mmCIF file of C-alpha atoms and ligand atoms in Angstrom:
data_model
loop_
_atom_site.group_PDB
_atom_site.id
_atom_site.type_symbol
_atom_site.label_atom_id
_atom_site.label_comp_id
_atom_site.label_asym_id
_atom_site.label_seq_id
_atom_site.Cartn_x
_atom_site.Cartn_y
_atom_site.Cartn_z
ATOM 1 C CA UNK A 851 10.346 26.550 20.739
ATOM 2 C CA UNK A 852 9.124 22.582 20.516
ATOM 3 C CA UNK A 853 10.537 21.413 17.111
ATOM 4 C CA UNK A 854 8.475 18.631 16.635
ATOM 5 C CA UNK A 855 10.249 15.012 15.631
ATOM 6 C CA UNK A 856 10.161 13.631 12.345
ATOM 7 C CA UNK A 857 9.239 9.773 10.832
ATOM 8 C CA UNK A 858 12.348 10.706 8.051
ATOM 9 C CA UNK A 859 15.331 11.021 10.163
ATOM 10 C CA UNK A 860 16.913 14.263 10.611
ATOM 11 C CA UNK A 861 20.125 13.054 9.025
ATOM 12 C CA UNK A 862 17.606 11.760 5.863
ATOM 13 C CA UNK A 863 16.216 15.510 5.140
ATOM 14 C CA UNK A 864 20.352 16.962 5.885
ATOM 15 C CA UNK A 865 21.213 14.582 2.784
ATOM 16 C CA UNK A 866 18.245 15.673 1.009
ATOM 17 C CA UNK A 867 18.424 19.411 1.455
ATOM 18 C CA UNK A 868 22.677 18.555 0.646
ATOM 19 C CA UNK A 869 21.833 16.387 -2.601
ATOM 20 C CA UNK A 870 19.957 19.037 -4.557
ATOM 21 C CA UNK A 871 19.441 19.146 -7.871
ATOM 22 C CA UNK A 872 22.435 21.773 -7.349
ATOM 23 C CA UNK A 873 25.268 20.632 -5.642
ATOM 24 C CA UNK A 874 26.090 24.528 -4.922
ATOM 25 C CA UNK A 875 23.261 24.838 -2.650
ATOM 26 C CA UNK A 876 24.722 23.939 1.055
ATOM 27 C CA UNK A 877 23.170 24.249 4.801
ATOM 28 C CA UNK A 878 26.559 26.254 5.582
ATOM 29 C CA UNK A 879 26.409 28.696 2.773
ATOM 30 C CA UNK A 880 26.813 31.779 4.568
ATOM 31 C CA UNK A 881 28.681 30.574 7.562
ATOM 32 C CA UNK A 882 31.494 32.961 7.459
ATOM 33 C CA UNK A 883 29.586 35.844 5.366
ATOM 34 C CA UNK A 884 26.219 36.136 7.434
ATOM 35 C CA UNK A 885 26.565 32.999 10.160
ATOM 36 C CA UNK A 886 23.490 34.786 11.818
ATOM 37 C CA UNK A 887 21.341 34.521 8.988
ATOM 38 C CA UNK A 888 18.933 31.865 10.047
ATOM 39 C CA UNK A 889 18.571 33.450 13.400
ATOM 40 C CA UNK A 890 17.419 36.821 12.347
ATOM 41 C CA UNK A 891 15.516 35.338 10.406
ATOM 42 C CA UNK A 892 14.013 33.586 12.759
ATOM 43 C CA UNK A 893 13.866 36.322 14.913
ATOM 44 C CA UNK A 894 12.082 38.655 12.781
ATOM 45 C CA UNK A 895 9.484 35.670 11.944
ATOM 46 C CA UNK A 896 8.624 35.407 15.665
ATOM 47 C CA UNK A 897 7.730 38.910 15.805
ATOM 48 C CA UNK A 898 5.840 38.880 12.504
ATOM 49 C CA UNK A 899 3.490 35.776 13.348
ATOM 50 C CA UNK A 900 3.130 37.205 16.614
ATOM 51 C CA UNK A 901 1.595 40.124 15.605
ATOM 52 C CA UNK A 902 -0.642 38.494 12.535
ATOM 53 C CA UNK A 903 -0.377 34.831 12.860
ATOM 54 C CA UNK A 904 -2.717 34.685 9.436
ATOM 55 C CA UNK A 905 0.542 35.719 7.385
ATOM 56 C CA UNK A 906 1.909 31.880 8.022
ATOM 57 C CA UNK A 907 0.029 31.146 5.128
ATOM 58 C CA UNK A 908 0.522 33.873 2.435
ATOM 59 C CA UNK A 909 4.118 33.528 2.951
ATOM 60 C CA UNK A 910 4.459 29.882 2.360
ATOM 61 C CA UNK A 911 2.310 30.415 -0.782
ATOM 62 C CA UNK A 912 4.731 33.006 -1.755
ATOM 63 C CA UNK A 913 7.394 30.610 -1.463
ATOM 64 C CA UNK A 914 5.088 28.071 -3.661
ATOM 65 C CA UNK A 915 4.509 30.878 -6.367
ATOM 66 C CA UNK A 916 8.211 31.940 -6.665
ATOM 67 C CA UNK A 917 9.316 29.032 -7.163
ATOM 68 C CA UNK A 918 6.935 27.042 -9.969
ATOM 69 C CA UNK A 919 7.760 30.609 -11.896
ATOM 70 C CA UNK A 920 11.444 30.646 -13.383
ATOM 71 C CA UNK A 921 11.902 28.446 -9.997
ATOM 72 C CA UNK A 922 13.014 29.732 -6.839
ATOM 73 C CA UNK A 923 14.695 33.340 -7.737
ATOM 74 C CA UNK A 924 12.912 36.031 -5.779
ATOM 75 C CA UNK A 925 11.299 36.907 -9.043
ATOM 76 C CA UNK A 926 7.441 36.951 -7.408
ATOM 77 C CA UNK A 927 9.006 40.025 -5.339
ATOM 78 C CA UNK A 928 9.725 42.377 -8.449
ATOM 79 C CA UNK A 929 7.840 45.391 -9.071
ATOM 80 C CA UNK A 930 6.515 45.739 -12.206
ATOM 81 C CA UNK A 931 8.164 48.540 -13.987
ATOM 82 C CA UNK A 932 6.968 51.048 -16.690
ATOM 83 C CA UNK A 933 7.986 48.499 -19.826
ATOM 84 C CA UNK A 934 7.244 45.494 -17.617
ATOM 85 C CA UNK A 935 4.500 43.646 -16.005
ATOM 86 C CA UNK A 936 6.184 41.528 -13.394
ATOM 87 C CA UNK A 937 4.487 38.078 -11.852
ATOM 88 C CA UNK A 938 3.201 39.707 -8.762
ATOM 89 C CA UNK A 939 0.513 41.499 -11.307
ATOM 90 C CA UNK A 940 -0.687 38.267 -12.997
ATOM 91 C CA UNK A 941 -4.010 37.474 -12.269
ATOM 92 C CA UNK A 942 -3.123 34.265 -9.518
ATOM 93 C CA UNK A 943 -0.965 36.796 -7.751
ATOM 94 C CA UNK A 944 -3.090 39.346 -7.194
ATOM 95 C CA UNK A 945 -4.320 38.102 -3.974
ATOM 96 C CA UNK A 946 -0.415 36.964 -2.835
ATOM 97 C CA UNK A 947 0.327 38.895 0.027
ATOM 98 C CA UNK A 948 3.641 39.037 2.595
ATOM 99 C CA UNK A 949 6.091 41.411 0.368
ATOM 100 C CA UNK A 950 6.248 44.249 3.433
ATOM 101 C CA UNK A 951 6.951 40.999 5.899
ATOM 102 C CA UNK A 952 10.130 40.040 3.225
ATOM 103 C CA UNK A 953 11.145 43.502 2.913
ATOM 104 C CA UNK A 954 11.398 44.153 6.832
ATOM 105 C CA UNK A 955 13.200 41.209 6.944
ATOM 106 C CA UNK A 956 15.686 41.426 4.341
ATOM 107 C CA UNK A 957 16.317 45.151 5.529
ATOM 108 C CA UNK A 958 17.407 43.492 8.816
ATOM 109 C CA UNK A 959 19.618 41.437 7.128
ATOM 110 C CA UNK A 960 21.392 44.260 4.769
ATOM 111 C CA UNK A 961 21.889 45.550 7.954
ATOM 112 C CA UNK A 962 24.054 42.624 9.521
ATOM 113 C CA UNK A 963 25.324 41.554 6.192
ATOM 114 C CA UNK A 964 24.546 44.036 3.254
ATOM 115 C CA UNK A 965 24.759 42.527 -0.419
ATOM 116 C CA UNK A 966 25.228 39.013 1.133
ATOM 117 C CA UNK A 967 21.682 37.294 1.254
ATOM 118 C CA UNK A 968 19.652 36.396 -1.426
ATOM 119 C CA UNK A 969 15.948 37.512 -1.497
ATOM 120 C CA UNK A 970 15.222 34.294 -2.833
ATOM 121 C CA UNK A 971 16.852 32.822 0.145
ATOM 122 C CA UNK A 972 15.465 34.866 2.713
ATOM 123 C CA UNK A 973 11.733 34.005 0.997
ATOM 124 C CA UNK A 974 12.755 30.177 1.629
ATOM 125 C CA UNK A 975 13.853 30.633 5.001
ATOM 126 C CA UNK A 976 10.547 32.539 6.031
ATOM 127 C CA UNK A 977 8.341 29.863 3.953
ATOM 128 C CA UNK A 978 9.963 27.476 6.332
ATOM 129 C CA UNK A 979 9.920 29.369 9.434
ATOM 130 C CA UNK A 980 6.433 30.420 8.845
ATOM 131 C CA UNK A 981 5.509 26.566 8.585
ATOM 132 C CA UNK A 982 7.361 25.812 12.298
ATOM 133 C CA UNK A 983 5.563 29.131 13.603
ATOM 134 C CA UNK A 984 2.149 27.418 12.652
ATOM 135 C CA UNK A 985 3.059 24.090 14.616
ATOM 136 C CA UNK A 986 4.435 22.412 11.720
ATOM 137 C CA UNK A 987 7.394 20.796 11.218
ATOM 138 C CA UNK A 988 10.862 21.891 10.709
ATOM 139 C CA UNK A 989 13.203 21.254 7.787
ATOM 140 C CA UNK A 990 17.294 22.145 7.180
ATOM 141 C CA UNK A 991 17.111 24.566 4.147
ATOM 142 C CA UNK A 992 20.365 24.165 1.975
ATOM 143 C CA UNK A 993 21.002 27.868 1.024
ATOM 144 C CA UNK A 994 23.282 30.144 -2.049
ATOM 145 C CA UNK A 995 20.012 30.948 -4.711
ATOM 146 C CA UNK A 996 20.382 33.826 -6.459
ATOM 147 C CA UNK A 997 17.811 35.639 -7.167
ATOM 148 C CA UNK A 998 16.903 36.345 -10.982
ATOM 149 C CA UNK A 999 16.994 39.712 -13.612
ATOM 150 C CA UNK A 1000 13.595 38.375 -15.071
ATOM 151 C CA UNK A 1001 9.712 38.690 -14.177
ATOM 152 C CA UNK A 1002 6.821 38.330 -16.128
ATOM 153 C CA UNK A 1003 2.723 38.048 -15.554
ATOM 154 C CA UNK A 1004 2.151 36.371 -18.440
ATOM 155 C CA UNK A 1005 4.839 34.055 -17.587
ATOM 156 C CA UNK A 1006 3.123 33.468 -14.011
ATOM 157 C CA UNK A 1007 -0.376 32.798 -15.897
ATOM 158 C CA UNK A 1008 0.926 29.924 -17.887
ATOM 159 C CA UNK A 1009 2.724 28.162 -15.048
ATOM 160 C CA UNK A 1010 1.116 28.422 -11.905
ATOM 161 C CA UNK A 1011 -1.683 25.607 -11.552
ATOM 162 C CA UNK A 1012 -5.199 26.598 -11.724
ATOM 163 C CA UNK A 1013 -7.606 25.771 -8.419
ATOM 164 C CA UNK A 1014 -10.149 24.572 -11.430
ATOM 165 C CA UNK A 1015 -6.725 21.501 -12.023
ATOM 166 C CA UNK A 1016 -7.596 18.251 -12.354
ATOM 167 C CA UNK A 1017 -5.360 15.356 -11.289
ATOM 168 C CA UNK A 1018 -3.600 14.719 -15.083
ATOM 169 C CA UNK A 1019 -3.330 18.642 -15.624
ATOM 170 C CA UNK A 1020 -2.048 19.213 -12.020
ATOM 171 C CA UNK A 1021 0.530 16.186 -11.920
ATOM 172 C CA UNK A 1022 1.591 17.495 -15.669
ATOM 173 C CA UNK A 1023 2.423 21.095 -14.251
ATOM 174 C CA UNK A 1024 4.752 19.412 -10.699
ATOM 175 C CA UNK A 1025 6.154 16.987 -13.511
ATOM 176 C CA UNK A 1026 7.465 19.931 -15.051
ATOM 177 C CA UNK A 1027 9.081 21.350 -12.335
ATOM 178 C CA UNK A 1028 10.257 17.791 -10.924
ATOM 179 C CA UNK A 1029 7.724 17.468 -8.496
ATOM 180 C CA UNK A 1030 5.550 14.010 -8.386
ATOM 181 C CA UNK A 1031 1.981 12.859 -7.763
ATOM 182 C CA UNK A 1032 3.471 12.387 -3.892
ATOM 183 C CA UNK A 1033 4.563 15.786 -3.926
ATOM 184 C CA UNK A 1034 1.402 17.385 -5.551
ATOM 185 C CA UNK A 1035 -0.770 15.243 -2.720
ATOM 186 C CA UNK A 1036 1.605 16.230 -0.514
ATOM 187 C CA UNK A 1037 1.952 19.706 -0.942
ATOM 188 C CA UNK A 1038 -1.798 20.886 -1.108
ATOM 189 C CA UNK A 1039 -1.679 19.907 2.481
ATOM 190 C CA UNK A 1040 -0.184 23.368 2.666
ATOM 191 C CA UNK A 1041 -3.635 24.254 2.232
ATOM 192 C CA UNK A 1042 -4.233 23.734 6.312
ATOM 193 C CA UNK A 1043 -3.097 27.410 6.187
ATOM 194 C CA UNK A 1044 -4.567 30.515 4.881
ATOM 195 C CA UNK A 1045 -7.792 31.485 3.232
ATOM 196 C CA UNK A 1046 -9.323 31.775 0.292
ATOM 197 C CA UNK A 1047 -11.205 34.565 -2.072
ATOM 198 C CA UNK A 1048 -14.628 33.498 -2.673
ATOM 199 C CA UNK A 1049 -13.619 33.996 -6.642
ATOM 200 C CA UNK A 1050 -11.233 31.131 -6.375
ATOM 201 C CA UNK A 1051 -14.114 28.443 -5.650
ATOM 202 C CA UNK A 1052 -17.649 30.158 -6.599
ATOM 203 C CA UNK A 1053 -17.860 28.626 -9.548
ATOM 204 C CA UNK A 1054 -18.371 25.319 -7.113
ATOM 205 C CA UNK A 1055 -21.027 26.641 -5.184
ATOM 206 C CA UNK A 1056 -22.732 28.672 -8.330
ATOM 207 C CA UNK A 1057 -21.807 27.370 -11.588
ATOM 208 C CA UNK A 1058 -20.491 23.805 -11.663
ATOM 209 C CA UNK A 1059 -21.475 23.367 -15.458
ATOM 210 C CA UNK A 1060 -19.618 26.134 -16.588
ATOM 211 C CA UNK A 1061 -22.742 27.836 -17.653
ATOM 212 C CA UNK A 1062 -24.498 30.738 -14.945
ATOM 213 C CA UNK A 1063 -26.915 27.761 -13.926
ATOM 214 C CA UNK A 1064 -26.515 28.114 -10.217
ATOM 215 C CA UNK A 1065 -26.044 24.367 -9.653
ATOM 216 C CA UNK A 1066 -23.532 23.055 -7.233
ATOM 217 C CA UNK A 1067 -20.374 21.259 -7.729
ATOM 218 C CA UNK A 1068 -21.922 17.546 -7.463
ATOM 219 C CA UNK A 1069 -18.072 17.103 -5.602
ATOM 220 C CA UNK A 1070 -18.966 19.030 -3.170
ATOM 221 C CA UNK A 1071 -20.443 18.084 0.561
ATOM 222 C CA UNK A 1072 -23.986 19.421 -0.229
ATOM 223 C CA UNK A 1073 -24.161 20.538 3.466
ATOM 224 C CA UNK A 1074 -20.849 22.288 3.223
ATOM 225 C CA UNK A 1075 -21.715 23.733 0.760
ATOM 226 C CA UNK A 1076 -24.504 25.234 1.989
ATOM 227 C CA UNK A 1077 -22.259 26.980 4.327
ATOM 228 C CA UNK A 1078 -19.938 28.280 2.110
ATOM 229 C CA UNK A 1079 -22.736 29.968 0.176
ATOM 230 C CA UNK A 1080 -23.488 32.268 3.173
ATOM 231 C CA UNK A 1081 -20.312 34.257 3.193
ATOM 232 C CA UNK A 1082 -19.750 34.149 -0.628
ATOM 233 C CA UNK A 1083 -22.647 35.353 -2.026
ATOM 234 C CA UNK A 1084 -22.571 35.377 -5.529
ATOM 235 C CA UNK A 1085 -19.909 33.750 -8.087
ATOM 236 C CA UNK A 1086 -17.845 37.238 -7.917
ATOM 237 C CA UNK A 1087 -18.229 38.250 -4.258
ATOM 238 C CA UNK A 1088 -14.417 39.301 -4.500
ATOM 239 C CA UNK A 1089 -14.178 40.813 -1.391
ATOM 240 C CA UNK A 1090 -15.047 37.759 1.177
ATOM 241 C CA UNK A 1091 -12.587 35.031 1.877
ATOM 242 C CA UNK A 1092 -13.265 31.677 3.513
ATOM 243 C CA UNK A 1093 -11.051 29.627 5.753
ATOM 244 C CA UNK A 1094 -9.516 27.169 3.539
ATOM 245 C CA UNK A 1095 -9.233 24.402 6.499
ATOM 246 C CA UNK A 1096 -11.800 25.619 8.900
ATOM 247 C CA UNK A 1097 -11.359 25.848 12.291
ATOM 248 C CA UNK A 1098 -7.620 25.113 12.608
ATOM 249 C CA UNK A 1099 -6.727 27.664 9.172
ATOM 250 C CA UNK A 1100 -3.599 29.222 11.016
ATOM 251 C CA UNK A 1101 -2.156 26.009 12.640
ATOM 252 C CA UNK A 1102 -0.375 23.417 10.252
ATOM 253 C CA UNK A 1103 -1.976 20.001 11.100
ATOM 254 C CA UNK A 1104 -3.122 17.237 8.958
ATOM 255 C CA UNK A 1105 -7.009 18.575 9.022
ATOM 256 C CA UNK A 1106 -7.219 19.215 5.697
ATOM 257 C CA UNK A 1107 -6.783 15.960 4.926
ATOM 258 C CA UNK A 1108 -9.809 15.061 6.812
ATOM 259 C CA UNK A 1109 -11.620 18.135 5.246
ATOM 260 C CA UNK A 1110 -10.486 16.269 1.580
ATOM 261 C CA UNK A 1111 -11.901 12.857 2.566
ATOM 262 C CA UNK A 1112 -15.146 14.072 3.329
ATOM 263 C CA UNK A 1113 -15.352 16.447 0.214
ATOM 264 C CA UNK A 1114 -14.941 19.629 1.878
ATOM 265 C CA UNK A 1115 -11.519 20.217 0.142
ATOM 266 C CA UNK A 1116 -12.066 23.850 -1.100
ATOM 267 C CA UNK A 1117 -10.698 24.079 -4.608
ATOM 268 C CA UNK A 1118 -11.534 21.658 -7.542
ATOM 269 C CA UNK A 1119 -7.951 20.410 -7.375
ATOM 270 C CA UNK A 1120 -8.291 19.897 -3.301
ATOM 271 C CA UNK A 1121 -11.350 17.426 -4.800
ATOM 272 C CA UNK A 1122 -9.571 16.138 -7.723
ATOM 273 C CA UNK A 1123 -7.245 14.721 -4.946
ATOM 274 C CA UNK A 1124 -10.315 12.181 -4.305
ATOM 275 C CA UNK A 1125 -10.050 10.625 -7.830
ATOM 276 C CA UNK A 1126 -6.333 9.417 -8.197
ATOM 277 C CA UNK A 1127 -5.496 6.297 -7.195
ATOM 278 C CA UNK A 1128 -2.107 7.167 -5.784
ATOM 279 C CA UNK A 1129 -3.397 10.817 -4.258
ATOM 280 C CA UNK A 1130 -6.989 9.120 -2.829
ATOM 281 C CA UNK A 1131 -4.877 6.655 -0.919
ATOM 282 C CA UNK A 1132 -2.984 9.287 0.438
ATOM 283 C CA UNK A 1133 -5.382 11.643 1.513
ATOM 284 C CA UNK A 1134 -7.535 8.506 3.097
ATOM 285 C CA UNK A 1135 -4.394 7.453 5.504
ATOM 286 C CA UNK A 1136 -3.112 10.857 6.702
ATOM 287 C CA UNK A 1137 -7.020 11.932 7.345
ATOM 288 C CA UNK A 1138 -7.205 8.844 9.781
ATOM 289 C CA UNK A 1139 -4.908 11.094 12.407
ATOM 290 C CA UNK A 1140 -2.480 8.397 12.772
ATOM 291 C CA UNK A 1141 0.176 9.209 10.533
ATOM 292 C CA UNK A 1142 0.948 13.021 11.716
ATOM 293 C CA UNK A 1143 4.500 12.393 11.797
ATOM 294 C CA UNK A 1144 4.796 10.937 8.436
ATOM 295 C CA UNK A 1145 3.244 13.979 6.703
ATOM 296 C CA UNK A 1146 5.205 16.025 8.644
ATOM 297 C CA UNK A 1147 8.372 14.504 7.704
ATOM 298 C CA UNK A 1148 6.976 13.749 3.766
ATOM 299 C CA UNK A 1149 6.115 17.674 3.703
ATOM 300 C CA UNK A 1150 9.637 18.587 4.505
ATOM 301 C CA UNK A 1151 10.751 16.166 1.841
ATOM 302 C CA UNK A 1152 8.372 17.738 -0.369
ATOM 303 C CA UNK A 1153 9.502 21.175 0.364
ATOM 304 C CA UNK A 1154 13.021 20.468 -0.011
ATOM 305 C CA UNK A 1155 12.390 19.525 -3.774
ATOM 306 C CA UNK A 1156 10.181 22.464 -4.113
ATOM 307 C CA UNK A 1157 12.509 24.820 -2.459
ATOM 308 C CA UNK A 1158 15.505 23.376 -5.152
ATOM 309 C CA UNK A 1159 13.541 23.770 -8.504
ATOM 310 C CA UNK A 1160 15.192 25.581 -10.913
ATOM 311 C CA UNK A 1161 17.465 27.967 -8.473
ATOM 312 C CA UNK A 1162 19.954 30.188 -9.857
ATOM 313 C CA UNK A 1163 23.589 29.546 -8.170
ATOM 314 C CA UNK A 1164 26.953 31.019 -8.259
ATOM 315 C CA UNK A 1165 27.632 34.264 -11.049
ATOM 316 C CA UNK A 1166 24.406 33.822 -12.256
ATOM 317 C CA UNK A 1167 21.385 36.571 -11.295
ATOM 318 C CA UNK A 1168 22.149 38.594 -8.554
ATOM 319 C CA UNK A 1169 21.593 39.297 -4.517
ATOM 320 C CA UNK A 1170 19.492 42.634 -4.895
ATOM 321 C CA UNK A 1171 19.926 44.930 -2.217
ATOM 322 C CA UNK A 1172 15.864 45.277 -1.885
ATOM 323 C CA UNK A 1173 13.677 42.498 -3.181
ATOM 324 C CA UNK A 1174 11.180 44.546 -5.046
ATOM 325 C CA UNK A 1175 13.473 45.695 -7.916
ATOM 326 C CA UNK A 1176 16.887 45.143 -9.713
ATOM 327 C CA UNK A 1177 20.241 47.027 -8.081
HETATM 328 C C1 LIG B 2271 -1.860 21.928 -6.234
HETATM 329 C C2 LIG B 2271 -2.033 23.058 -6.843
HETATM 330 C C3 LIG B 2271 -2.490 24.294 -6.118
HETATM 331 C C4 LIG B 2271 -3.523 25.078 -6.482
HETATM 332 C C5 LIG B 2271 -4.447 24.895 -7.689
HETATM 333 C C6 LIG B 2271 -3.620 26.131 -5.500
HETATM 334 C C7 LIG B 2271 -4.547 27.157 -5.541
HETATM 335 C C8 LIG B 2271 -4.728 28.089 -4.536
HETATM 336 C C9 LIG B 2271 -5.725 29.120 -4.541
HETATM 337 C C10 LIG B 2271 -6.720 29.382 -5.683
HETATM 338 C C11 LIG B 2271 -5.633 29.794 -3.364
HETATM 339 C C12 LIG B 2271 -6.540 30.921 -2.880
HETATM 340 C C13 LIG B 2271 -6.120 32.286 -3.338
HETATM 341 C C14 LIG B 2271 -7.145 33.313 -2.893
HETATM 342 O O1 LIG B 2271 -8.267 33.248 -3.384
HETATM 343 O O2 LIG B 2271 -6.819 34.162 -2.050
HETATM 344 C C15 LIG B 2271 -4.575 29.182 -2.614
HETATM 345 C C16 LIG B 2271 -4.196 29.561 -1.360
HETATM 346 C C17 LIG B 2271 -3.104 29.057 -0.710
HETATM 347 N N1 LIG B 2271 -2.216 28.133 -1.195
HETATM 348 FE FE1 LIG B 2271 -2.457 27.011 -2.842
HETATM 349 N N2 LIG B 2271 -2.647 25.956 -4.567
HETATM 350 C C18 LIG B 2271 -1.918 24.854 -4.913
HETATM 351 C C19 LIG B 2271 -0.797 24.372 -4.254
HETATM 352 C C20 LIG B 2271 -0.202 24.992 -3.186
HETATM 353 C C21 LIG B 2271 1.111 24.690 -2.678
HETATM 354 C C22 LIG B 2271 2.049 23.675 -3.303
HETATM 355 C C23 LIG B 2271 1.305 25.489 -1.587
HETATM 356 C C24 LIG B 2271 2.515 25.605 -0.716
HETATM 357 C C25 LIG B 2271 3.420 24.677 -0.570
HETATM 358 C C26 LIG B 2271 0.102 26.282 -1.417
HETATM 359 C C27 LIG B 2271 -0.122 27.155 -0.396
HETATM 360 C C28 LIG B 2271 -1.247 27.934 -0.263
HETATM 361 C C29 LIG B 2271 -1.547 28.724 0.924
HETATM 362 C C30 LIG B 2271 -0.762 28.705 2.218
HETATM 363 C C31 LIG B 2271 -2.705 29.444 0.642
HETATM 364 C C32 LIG B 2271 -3.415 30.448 1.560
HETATM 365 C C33 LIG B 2271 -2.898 31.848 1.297
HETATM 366 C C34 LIG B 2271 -3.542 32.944 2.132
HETATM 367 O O3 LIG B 2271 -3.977 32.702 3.251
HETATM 368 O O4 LIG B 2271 -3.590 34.093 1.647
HETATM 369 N N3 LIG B 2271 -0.765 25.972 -2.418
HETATM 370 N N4 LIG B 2271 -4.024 28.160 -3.351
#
């Protein structure tokens, strides 16, 4: 497979992924207990996109949703039990999906190594494998999270941004998990993958006032929107989605940015990205189509930080030996 070539130099993002917030993270982590763990992986990845190349998407998100929650710990995979309702059932994660592609590939994995690899590790790997699969770019994950005892909805609720975010709200939630305005602008370009349920932006297309008024979103390409109110047809029409960057939603490219500058950008906080100095100026020069490479190589970056917040490393948590509940 191509890997394409970055602006940061490979050598940059090996320091990067090395220098984490926690030193104990390292490229080489399971080089004598599970050296084949990137390339089954890998392997298993192929095969999965192969067959349903729309999963790219939900599992980077579930990457994205693991990790803003009690950060990157695996904790988005955990059943909810009979005292305990776990992340996956709070309300922004009910339309996650990808926990049968983690499972099948963590089985693989207990099989080559059992007890070794972390769930939260394997969900990083296949975040970043998913990305490559899509024609994006390629990153060295540092690897040795744990994954964590603890899941909560209510938990998820509070710390997971909204798609109604505005710029302040949205760079206050990254601040607190170490993530900039760079990385926030950065990072919604994951939103060239995947779709959308017609829930998470009706209210644009329905009820911009917040009253049942039917007006549009005055944010919102009139024309666009237009279209968008064919296939969702009402402001709960739960059971349509909507390509999130149409016509390229299951390759990784920079047209979302180009959907953004010409308010198409789905979400509110896709929008919002239009009324920050810092994130307008960023979505204007990567929607020209001249600076592919540098997103590439600033997503990486990006993902790097994302893919270090708040890990769990050596005795704490645990490496469960199935990623939907506790050994
Ligand atoms: C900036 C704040 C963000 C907000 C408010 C947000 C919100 C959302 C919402 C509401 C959806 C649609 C869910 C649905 O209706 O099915 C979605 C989808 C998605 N998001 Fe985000 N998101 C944000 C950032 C991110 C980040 C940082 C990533 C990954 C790095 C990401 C990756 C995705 C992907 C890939 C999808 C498509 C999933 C699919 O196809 O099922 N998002 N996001």
């Amino acid at each position: 497979m191509a890997i394409r070539s970055f602006v940061l130099p490979l050598s940059t993002l090996l320091l990067l992924a090395a220098c984490s917030a926690v030193a104990q993270l390292d490229i080489g982590y399971y080089g004598k207990s599970c050296p084949d763990v990137e390339a089954i992986v890998r392997q298993e990845m192929v095969k999965i996109i192969s067959a349903a190349p729309s999963l790219a998407g939900p599992l980077l998100r579930l990457h994205f949703h693991d990790c803003f929650v009690r950060g990157c710990d695996a904790s988005v995979l955990l059943d909810s039990t009979k005292g305990n309702t776990a992340e996956r059932d709070a309300k922004p994660n009910k339309s996650l999906r990808g926990f049968g592609s983690v499972e099948r590939v963590k089985a693989k994995l207990e099989a080559a190594c059992p007890g070794v690899v972390s769930c939260a590790d394997v969900l990083t790997l296949m975040a970043r494998d998913a990305v490559v699969l899509a024609k994006g770019p390629f990153w060295p994950v540092a690897l040795g999270r744990r994954d964590g005892r603890v899941s909560d909805a209510a938990e998820a609720s509070r710390e997971l941004p909204p798609s109604f975010g505005d710029v302040p709200l949205l760079a206050k939630i990254f601040a607190s998990k170490g993530l900039d305005r760079k990385d926030l602008v950065v990072l919604s370009g994951a939103h060239t993958l995947g779709t959308a349920h017609c829930p998470s932006f009706a209210d644009r297309l329905y009820n911009s006032t917040g009253g049942k008024d039917g007006l549009v979103d005055p944010s919102l390409d009139g024309e666009y929107a237009d279209k968008l109110r064919l296939n969702c047809k009402s402001l709960d029409d739960a059971g349509r989605v909507s390509e999130m960057d149409p016509g390229s939603y299951k390759t990784f490219d920079t047209s979302y940015y180009r959907h953004v500058a010409k308010r198409r950008g789905l979400f509110r906080s896709d929008a919002a990205l239009l009324t920050d100095d810092t994130t307008r100026e960023y979505v204007r020069r990567v929607a020209t189509g001249k600076f592919d490479d540098e997103f590439f190589g600033d997503f990486s970056e990006s993902m790097i930080k994302m893919g270090n917040v708040g890990v769990l490393t050596g005795a704490e948590g645990e490496i469960r030996n199935k990623c939907y509940v506790l050994n």
